Coordinates of C-alpha atoms and ligand atoms in Angstrom, one line a residue:
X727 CA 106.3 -120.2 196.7
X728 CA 107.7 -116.8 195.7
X729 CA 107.4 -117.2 192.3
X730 CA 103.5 -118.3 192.8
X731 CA 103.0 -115.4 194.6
X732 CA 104.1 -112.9 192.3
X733 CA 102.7 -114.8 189.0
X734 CA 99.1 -113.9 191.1
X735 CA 100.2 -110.2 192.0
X736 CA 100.9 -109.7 188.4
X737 CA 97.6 -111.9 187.0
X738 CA 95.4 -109.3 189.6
X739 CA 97.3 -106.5 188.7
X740 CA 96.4 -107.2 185.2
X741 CA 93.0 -107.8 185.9
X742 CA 92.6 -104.6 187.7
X743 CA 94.3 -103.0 184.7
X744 CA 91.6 -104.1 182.2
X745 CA 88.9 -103.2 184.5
X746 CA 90.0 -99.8 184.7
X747 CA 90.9 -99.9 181.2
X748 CA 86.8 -101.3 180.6
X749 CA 85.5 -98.8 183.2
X750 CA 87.2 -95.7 181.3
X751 CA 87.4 -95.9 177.9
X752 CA 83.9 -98.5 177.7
X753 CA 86.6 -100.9 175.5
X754 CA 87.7 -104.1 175.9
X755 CA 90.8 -105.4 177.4
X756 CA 90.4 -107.9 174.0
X757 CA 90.6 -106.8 170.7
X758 CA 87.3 -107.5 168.6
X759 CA 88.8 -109.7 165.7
X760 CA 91.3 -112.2 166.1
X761 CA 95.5 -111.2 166.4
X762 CA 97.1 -111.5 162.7
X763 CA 99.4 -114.9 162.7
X764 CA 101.3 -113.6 159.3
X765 CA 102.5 -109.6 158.5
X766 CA 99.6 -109.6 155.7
X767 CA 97.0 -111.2 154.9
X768 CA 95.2 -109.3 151.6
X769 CA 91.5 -111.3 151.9
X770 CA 91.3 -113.4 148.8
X771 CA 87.6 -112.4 148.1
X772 CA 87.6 -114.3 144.8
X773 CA 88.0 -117.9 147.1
X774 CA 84.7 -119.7 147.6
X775 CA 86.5 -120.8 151.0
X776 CA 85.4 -119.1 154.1
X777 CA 86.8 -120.3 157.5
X778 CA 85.2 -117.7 159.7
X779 CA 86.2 -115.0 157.5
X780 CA 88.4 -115.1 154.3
X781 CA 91.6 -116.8 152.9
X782 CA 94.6 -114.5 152.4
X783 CA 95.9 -114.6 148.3
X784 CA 99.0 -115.9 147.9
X785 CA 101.8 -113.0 148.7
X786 CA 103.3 -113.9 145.3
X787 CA 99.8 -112.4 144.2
X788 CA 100.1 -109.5 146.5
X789 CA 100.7 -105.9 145.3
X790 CA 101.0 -102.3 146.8
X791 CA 97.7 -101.3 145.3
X792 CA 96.0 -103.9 147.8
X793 CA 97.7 -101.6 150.6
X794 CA 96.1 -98.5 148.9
X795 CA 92.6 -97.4 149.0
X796 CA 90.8 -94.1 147.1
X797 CA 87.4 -95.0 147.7
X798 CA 86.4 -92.6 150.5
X799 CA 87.4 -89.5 148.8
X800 CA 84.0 -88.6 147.4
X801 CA 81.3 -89.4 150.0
X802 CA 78.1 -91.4 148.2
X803 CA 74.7 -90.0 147.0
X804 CA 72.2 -88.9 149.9
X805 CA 69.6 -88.5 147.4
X806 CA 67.6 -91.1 149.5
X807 CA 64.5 -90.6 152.5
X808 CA 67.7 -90.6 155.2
X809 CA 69.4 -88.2 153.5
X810 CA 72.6 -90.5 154.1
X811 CA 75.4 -92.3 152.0
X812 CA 78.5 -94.0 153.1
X813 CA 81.4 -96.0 151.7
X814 CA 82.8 -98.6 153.2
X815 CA 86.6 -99.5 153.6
X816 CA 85.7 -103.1 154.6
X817 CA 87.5 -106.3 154.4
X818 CA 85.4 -106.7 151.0
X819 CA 86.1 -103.3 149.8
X820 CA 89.6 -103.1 151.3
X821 CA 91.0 -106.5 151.4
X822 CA 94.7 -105.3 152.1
X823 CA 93.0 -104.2 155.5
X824 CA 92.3 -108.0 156.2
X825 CA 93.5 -109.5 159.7
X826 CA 94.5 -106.2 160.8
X827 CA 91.5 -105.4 163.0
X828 CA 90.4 -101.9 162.0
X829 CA 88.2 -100.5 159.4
X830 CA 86.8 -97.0 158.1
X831 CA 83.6 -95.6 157.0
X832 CA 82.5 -92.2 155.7
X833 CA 79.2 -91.4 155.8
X834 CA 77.5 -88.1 154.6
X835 CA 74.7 -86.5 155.5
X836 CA 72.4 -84.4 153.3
X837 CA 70.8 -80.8 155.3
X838 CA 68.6 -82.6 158.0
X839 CA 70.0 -86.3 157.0
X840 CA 70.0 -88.9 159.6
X841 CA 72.6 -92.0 160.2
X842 CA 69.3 -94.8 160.8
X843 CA 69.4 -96.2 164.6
X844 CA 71.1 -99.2 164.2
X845 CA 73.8 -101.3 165.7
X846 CA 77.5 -103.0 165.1
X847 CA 77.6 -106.5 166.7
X848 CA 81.3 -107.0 166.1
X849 CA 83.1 -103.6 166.6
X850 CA 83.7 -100.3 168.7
X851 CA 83.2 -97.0 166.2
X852 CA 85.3 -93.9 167.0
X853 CA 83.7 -91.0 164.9
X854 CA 86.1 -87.8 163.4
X855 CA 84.0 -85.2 162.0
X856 CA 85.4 -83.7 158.5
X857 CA 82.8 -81.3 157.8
X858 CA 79.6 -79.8 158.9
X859 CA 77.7 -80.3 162.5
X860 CA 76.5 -83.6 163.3
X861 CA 74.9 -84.9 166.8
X862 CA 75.9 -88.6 168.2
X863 CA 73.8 -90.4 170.5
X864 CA 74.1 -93.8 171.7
X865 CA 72.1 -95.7 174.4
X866 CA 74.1 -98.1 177.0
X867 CA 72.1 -101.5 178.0
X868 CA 70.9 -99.4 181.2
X869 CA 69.0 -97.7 178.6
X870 CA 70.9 -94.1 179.4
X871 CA 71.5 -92.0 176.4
X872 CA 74.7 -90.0 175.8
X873 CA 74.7 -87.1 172.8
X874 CA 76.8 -84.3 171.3
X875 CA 77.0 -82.2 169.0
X876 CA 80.3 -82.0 167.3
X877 CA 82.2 -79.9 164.8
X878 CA 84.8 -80.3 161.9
X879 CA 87.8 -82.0 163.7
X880 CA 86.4 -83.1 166.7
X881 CA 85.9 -87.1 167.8
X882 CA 83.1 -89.5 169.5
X883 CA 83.3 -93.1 170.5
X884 CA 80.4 -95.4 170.7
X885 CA 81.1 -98.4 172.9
X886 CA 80.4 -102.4 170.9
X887 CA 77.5 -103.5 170.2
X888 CA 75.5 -100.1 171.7
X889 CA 72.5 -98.5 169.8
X890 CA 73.6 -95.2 168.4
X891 CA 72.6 -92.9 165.3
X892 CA 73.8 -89.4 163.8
X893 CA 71.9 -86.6 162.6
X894 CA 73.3 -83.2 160.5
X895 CA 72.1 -80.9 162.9
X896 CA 73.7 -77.9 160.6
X897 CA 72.9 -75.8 157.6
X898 CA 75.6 -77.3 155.4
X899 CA 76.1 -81.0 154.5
X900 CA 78.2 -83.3 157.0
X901 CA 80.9 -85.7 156.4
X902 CA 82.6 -87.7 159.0
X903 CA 84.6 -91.1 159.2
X904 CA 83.9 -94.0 161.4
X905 CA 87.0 -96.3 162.6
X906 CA 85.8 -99.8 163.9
X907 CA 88.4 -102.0 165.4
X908 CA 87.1 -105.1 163.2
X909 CA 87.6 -105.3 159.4
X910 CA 83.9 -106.3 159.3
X911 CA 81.6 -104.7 161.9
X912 CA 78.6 -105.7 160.6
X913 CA 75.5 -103.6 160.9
X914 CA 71.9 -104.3 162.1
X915 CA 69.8 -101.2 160.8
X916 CA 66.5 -101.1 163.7
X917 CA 64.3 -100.3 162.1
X918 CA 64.6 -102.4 158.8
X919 CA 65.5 -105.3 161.5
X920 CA 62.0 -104.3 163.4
X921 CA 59.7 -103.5 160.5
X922 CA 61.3 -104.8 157.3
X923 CA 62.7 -108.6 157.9
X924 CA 61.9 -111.5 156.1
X925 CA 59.4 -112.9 157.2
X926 CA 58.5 -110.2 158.8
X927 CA 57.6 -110.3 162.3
X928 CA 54.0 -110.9 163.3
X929 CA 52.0 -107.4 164.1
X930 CA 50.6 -108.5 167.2
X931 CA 54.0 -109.0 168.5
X932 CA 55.3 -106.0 167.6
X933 CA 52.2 -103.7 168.6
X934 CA 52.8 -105.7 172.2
X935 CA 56.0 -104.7 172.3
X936 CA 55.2 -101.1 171.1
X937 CA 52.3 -100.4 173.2
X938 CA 49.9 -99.9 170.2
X939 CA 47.2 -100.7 168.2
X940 CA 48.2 -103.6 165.1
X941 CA 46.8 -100.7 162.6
X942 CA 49.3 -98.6 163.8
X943 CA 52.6 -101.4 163.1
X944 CA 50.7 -101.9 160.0
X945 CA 51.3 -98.5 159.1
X946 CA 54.9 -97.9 159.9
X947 CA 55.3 -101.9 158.0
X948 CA 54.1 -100.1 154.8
X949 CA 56.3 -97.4 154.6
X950 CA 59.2 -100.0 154.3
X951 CA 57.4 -100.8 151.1
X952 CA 55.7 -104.1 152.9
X953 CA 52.6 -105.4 151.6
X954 CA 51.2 -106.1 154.8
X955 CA 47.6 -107.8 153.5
X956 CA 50.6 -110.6 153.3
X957 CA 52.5 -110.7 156.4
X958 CA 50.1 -111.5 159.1
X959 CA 48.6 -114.2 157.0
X960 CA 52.3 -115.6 156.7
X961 CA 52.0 -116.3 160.5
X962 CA 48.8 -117.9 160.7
X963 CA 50.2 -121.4 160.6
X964 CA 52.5 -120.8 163.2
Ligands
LIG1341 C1 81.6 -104.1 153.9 O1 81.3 -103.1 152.9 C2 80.3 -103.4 151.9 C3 80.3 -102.3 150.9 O2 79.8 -101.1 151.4 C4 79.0 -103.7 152.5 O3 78.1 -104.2 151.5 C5 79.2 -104.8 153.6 O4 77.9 -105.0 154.3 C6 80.3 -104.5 154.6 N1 80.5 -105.6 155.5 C7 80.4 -105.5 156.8 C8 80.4 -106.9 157.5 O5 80.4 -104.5 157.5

């Protein structure tokens, strides 16, 4: 009877832990990828194997480059319409990082450069400024919006799965790193996911959904390079 008791004190105890835990840092009691079952596990990304991920290479194969990564120390071109570049540490750029549950980014961001709205379905980002002034924003499933600005050295969170973008709000150019707590956090960019898919989604649906006029969708579809005398004809059969 005792024993019961007490194995229920401690299972509410715990419960009331992680909801606390949920409630004030907005992460989960769970990690996002799976626990490690071996020290290492360097991703074999050369296997044509995947079992919801990657096979580890044999640790005969393993050596302390894997464990070693220089790829973030120059940031990549911005020379694009966003004004943005970023390099992934990933479990396909950074396979030593495999089963180990975390991953970094660094983004740059040209004067007036902008990190696109988008979203990472498998991963919480925690966001350390290296250079420059950039604003965070994300938007909770409530549809509130939380935003910064921050400055060399100081850190943001935004919670899994939540809509969020960054914008250089400075005069100089920005750098920061994202940490995600998956070693592949995926990323659904809006508006490419909106306006750019293939197929692409039918006008009408999206000028519903937008409260405007087809000709306007149309518009916005074209500046994604769309040839959009195509896609609503696409749908027709539907
Ligand atoms: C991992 O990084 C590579 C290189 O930047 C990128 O192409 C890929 O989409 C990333 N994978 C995930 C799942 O984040």
């Amino acid at each position: 009877m005792a024993a019961k008791f007490s194995v229920k004190t401690t299972s509410s105890f715990f419960l009331v832990l992680c909801l606390t835990v949920i409630l004030f840092f907005t992460l989960s009691c769970f990690s996002a990828d799976p626990d490690p079952l071996q020290d290492i596990c360097v991703a074999d990304l050369s296997s044509p194997i995947r079992v919801n991920g990657y096979p580890c290479k044999p640790e005969s194969q393993v050596t302390t480059n894997d464990f070693f990564f220089s790829g973030l120390r120059n940031g990549a071109s911005t020379a694009n319409p966003l004004g943005f570049g970023v390099r992934r540490a990933n479990a396909s750029t950074f396979p030593g990082l495999y089963t180990q549950g975390v991953s970094v980014n660094r983004v740059d961001l040209a004067r007036g450069g902008t990190n696109a709205i988008h979203v990472h379905p498998r991963a919480s980002e925690s966001n350390l400024v290296i250079k420059g002034k950039v604003l965070f924003g994300f938007v909770t499933t409530a549809n509130v919006l939380y935003y910064k600005v921050l400055k060399a050295g100081e850190t943001s969170i935004i919670p899994r799965g939540l809509v969020h973008f960054a914008a250089n709000v400075g005069s100089k150019n920005v750098a920061y790193l994202s940490a995600f707590n998956s070693v592949l956090p995926g990323v659904s960019p809006i508006p490419d996911n909106l306006f750019a898919s293939t197929p692409t989604i039918p006008n009408y649906i999206l000028a519903k959904n937008f409260r405007v006029d087809e000709k306007v969708i149309a518009l916005i579809k074209s500046k994604f390079g769309l040839d959009i005398s195509l896609s609503p004809a696409t749908w027709e059969d539907i």
